[in-house]
C-alpha positions as a printed NumPy array, in Angstrom:
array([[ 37.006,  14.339,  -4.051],
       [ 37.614,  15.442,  -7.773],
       [ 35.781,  17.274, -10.109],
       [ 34.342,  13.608, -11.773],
       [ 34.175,  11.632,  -8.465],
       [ 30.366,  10.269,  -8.064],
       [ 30.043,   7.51 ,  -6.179],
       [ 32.476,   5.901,  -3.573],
       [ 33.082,   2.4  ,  -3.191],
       [ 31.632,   1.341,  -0.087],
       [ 28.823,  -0.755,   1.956],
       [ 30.771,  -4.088,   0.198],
       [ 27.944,  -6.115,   1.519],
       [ 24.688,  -3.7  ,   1.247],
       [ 24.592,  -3.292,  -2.445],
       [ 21.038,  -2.905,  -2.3  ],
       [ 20.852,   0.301,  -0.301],
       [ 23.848,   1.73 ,  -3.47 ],
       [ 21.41 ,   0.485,  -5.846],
       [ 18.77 ,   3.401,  -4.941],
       [ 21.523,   5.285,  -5.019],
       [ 23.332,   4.353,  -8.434],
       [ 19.943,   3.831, -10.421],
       [ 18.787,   6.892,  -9.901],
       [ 22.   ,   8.878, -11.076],
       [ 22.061,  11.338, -13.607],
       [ 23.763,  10.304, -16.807],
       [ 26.57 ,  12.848, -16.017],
       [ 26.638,  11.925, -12.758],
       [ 26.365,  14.592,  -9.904],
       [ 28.936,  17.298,  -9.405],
       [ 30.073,  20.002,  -6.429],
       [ 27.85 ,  20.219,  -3.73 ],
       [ 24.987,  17.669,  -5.078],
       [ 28.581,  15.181,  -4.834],
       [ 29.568,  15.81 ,  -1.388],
       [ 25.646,  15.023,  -0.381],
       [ 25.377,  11.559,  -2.242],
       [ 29.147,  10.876,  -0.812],
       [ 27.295,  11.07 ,   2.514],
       [ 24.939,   9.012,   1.961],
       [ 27.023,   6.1  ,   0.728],
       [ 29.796,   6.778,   3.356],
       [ 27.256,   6.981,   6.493],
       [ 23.912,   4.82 ,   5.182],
       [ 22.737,   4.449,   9.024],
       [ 22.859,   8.511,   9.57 ],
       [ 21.476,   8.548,   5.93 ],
       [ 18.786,   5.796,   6.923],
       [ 17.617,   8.194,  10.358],
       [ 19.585,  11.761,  10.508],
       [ 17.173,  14.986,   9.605],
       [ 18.332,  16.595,   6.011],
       [ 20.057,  19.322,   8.181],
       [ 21.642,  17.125,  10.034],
       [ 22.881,  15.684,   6.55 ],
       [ 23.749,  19.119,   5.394],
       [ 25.984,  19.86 ,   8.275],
       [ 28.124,  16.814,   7.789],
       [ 28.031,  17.536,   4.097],
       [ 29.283,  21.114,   4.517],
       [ 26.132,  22.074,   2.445],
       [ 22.444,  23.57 ,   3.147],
       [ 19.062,  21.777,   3.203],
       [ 18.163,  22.803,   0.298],
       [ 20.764,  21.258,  -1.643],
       [ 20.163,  18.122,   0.438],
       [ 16.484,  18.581,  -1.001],
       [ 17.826,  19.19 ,  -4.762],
       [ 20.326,  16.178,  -4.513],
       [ 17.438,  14.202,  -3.884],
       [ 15.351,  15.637,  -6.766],
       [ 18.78 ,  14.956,  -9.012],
       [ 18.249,  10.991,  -8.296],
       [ 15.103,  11.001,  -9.189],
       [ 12.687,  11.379,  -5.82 ],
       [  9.918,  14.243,  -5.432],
       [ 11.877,  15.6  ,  -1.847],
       [ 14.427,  14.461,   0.785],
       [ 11.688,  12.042,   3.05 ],
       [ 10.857,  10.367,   0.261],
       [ 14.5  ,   9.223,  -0.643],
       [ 15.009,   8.909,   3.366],
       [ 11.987,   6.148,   3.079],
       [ 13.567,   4.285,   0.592],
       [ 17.297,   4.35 ,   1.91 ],
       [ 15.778,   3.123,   5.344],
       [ 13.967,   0.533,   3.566],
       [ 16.608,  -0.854,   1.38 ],
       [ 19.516,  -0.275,   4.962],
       [ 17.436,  -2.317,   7.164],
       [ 16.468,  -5.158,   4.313],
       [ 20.611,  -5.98 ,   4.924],
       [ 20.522,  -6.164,   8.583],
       [ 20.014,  -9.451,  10.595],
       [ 16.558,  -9.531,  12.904],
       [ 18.86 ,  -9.03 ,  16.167],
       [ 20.501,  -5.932,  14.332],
       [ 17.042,  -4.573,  13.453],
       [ 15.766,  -4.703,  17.054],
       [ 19.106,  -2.989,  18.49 ],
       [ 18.13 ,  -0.297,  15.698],
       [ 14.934,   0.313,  17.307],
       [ 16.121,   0.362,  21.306],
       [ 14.813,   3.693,  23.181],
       [ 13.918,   4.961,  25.349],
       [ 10.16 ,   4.788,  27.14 ],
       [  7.209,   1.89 ,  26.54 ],
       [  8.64 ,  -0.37 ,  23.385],
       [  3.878,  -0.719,  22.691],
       [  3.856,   3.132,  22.594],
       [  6.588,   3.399,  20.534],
       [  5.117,   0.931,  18.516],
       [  1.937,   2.436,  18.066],
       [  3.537,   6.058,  17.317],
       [  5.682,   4.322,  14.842],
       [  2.357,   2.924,  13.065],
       [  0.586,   6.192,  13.279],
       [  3.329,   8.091,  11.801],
       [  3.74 ,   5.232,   8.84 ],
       [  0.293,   5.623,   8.069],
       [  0.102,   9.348,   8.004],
       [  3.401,   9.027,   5.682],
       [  0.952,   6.672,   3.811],
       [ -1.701,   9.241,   3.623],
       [  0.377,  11.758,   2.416],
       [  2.204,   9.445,  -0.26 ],
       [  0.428,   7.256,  -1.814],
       [ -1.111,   7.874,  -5.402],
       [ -5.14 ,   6.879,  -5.411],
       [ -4.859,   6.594,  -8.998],
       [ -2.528,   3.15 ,  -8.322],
       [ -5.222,   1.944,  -6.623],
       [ -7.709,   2.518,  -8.522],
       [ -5.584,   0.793, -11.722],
       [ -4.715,  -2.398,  -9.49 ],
       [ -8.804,  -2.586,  -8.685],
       [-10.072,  -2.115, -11.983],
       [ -7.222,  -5.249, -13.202],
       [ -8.877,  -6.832, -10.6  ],
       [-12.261,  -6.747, -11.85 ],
       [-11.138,  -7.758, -15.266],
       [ -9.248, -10.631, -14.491],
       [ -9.903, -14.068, -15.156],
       [ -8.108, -15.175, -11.852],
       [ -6.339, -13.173,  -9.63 ],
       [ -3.24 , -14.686,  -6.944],
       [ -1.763, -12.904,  -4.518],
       [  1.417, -14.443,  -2.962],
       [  2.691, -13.663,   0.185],
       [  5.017, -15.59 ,   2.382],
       [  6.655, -15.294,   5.659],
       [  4.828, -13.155,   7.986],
       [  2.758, -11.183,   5.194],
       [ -0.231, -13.399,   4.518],
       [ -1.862, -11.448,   7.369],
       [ -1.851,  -8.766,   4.68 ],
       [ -2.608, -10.786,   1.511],
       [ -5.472, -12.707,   3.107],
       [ -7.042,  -9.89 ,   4.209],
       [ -7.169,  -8.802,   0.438],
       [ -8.021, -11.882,  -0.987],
       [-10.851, -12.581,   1.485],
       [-12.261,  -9.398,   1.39 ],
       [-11.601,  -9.281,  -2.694],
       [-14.05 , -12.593,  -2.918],
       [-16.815, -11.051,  -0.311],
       [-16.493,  -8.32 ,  -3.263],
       [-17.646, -10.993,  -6.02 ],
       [-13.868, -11.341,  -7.405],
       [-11.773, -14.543,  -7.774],
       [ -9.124, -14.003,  -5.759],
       [ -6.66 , -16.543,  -4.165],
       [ -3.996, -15.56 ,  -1.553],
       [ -0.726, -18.31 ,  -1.8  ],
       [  0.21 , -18.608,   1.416],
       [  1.087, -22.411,   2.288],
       [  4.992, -22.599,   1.141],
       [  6.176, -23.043,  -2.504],
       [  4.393, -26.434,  -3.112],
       [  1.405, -24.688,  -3.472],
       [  2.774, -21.634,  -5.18 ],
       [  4.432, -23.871,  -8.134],
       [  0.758, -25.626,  -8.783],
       [ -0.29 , -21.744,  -8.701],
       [  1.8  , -20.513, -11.326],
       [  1.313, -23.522, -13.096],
       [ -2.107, -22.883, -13.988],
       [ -1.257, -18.921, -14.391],
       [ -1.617, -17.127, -17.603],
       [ -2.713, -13.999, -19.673],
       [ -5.476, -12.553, -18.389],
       [ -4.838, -12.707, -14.783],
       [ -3.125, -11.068, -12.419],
       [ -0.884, -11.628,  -9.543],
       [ -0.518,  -9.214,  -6.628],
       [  3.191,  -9.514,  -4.761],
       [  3.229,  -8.586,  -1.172],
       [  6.799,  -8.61 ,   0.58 ],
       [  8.62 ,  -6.259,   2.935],
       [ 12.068,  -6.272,   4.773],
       [ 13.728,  -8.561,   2.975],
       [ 12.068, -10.434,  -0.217],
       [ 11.401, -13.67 ,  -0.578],
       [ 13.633, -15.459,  -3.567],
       [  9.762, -17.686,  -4.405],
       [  8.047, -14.272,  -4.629],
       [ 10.811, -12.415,  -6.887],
       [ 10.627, -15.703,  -8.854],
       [  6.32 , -15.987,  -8.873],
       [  6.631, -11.73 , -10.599],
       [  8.819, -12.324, -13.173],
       [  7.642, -15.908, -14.252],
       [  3.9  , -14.265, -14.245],
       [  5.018, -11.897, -16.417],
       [  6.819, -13.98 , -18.305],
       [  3.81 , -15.328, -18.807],
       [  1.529, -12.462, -19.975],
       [  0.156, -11.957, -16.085],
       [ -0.18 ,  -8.676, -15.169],
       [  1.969,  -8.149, -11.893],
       [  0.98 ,  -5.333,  -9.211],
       [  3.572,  -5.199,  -6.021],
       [  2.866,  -3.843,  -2.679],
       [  6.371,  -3.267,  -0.76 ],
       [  8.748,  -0.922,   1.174],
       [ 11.307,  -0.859,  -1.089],
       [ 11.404,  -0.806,  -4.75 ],
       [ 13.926,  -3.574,  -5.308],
       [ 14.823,  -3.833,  -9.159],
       [ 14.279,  -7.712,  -8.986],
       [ 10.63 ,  -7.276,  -7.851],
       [  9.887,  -3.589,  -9.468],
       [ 11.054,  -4.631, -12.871],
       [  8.287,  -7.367, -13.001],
       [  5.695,  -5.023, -11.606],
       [  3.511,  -2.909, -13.485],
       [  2.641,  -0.44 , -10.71 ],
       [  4.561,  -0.818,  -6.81 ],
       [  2.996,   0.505,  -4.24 ],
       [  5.448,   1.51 ,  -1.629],
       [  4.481,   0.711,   1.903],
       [  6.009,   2.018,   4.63 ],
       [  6.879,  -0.801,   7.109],
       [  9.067,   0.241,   9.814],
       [  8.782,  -1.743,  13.264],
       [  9.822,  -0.897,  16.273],
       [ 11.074,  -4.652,  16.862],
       [ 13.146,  -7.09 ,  14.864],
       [  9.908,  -7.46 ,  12.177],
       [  8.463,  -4.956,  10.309],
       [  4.616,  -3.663,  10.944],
       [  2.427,  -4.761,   8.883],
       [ -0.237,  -1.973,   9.811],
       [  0.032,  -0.053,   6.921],
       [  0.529,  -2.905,   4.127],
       [ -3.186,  -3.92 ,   5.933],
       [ -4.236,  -0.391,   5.099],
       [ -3.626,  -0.477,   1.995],
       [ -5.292,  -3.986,   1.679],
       [ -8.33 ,  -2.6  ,   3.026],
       [ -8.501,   0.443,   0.811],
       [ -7.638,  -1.008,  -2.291],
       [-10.948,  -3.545,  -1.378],
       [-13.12 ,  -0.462,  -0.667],
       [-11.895,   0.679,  -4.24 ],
       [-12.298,  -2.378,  -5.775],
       [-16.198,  -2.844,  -4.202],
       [-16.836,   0.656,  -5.927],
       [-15.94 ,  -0.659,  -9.615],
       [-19.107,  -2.7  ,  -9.834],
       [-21.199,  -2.054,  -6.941],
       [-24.216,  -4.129,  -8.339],
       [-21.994,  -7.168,  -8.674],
       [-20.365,  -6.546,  -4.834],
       [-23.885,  -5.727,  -3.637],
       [-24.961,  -9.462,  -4.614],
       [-22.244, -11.112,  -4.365],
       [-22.523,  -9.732,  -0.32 ],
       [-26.05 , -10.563,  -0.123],
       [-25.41 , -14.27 ,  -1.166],
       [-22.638, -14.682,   1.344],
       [-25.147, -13.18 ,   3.68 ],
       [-27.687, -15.631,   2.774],
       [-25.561, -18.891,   3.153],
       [-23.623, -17.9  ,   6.634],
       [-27.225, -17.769,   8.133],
       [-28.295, -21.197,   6.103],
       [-25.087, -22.607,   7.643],
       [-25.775, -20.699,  11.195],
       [-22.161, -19.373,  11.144],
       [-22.905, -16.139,  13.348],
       [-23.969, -15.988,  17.207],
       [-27.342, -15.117,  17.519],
       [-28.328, -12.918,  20.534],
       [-30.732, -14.258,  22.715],
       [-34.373, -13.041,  22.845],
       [-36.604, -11.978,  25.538],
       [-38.322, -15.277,  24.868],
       [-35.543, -17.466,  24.762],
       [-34.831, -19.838,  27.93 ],
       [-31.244, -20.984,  28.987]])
């Protein structure tokens, strides 16, 4: 490689996973030893996308902590965190069938599943910034309207939020029925709202569209993801990244539901008088409409 050499041209067909890559270089570029480490990870993205950083630094003729400082150079706070996002952005180009024969192993395919979510959600833990949260609840509180969209196999995740976001006292609406219903959604969309964007693996062209019309339209946009995809990050105020990872051809959604959960726990502490009643009427009309089982009394006959 020579002195001014940066970045290789390869991965024809993954230009997202170069993106992370390219975006985040330095205006000189990088140079020596920082070089040889981002020429590995555009030359090998699949040992890039699993290998340890000293497995990196071997191939790279280097040590970890240069692995450590490349990563620093392109902007992320260590090497896991630019190992997240380069797994992310690798496996959004592969085909289900290619993801699954990523994820063969050895031993039970539900315990690796469940270690998988346990170690995504202690990666969550350790990653995510509370003060996001707490921005995304208070826009919440304040908006006129808020619509979350959420296609595919992620309105488990946005209904969760939106139904637990009304409970709160909040109008919230999760999209979820196809892009009939999303058009008549961001038809009636405009300042003072806010739309919440929930995709991982690979996004959704109607949910890249729904961010950047919103904002378009004076919406504040909040996106919960794995990977921080310029077409969906550049209409988003805040991203919350999401680790996603399954062990199967789909990704878990365990941690996206997480974060679901505790951004409703924050969003229930903004105005706890106005949760509090809004709970107690809900409470009042499921027993007027006798929606809960009742246990039986002593006194009750069969």
């Amino acid at each position: 490689m020579t002195e001014g050499a940066v970045v290789p041209e390869v991965m024809g067909s993954a230009d997202s996973y170069e993106d992370v890559l390219r975006e985040g270089l330095p205006v000189r570029g990088l140079r020596g030893k920082a070089a040889a480490v981002l020429e590995v990870l555009l030359s090998q993205p699949r040992r890039a996308s699993f290998g340890s950083a000293g497995e990196l630094a071997q191939i790279a003729g280097v040590n970890v902590a240069t692995v450590t400082r490349t990563a620093q150079a392109l902007g992320f706070a260590g090497w896991p965190a630019l190992q997240q996002e380069l797994r992310a952005r690798y496996l959004s180009s592969l085909s289900a069938g290619q993801v699954a024969a990523e994820h063969r192993g050895t031993g039970s395919p539900s315990s690796r599943s469940l270690r998988r979510d346990l170690d995504s959600l202690a990666l969550l833990n350790r990653r995510l910034d509370e003060s996001v949260l707490l921005t995304i609840a208070e826009a919440l509180a304040a908006a006129r309207h808020t619509v979350i969209v959420a296609d595919g196999s992620y309105p488990a995740v946005g209904l969760a939020l939106a139904d637990n976001a009304r409970l709160a006292g909040y109008p919230v609406r999760a999209v979820t029925a196809g892009d009939a219903e999303l058009a008549n959604a961001m038809a009636a969309i405009g300042a003072g709202d806010v739309l919440i964007a929930i995709s991982f693996w690979r996004l959704y062209e109607s949910t890249v569209l729904a961010a950047n019309e919103a904002r378009s339209r004076g919406v504040r946009v909040f996106a919960l993801t794995d990977a921080a995809s310029p077409a969906l990050a550049s209409a988003a105020e805040q991203v919350v990244i999401v680790p996603a990872e399954g062990e199967a051809f789909f990704p878990s959604l365990t941690a996206g539901i997480a974060v679901a959960q505790a951004l409703v726990t924050q969003l229930a502490a903004v105005d706890p008088a106005r949760t509090g009643a809004s709970i107690e009427a809900a409470e009042a009309m499921w027993a007027k409409f006798g929606l809960l089982h009742r246990r039986p009394t002593a006194g009750d006959h069969s």
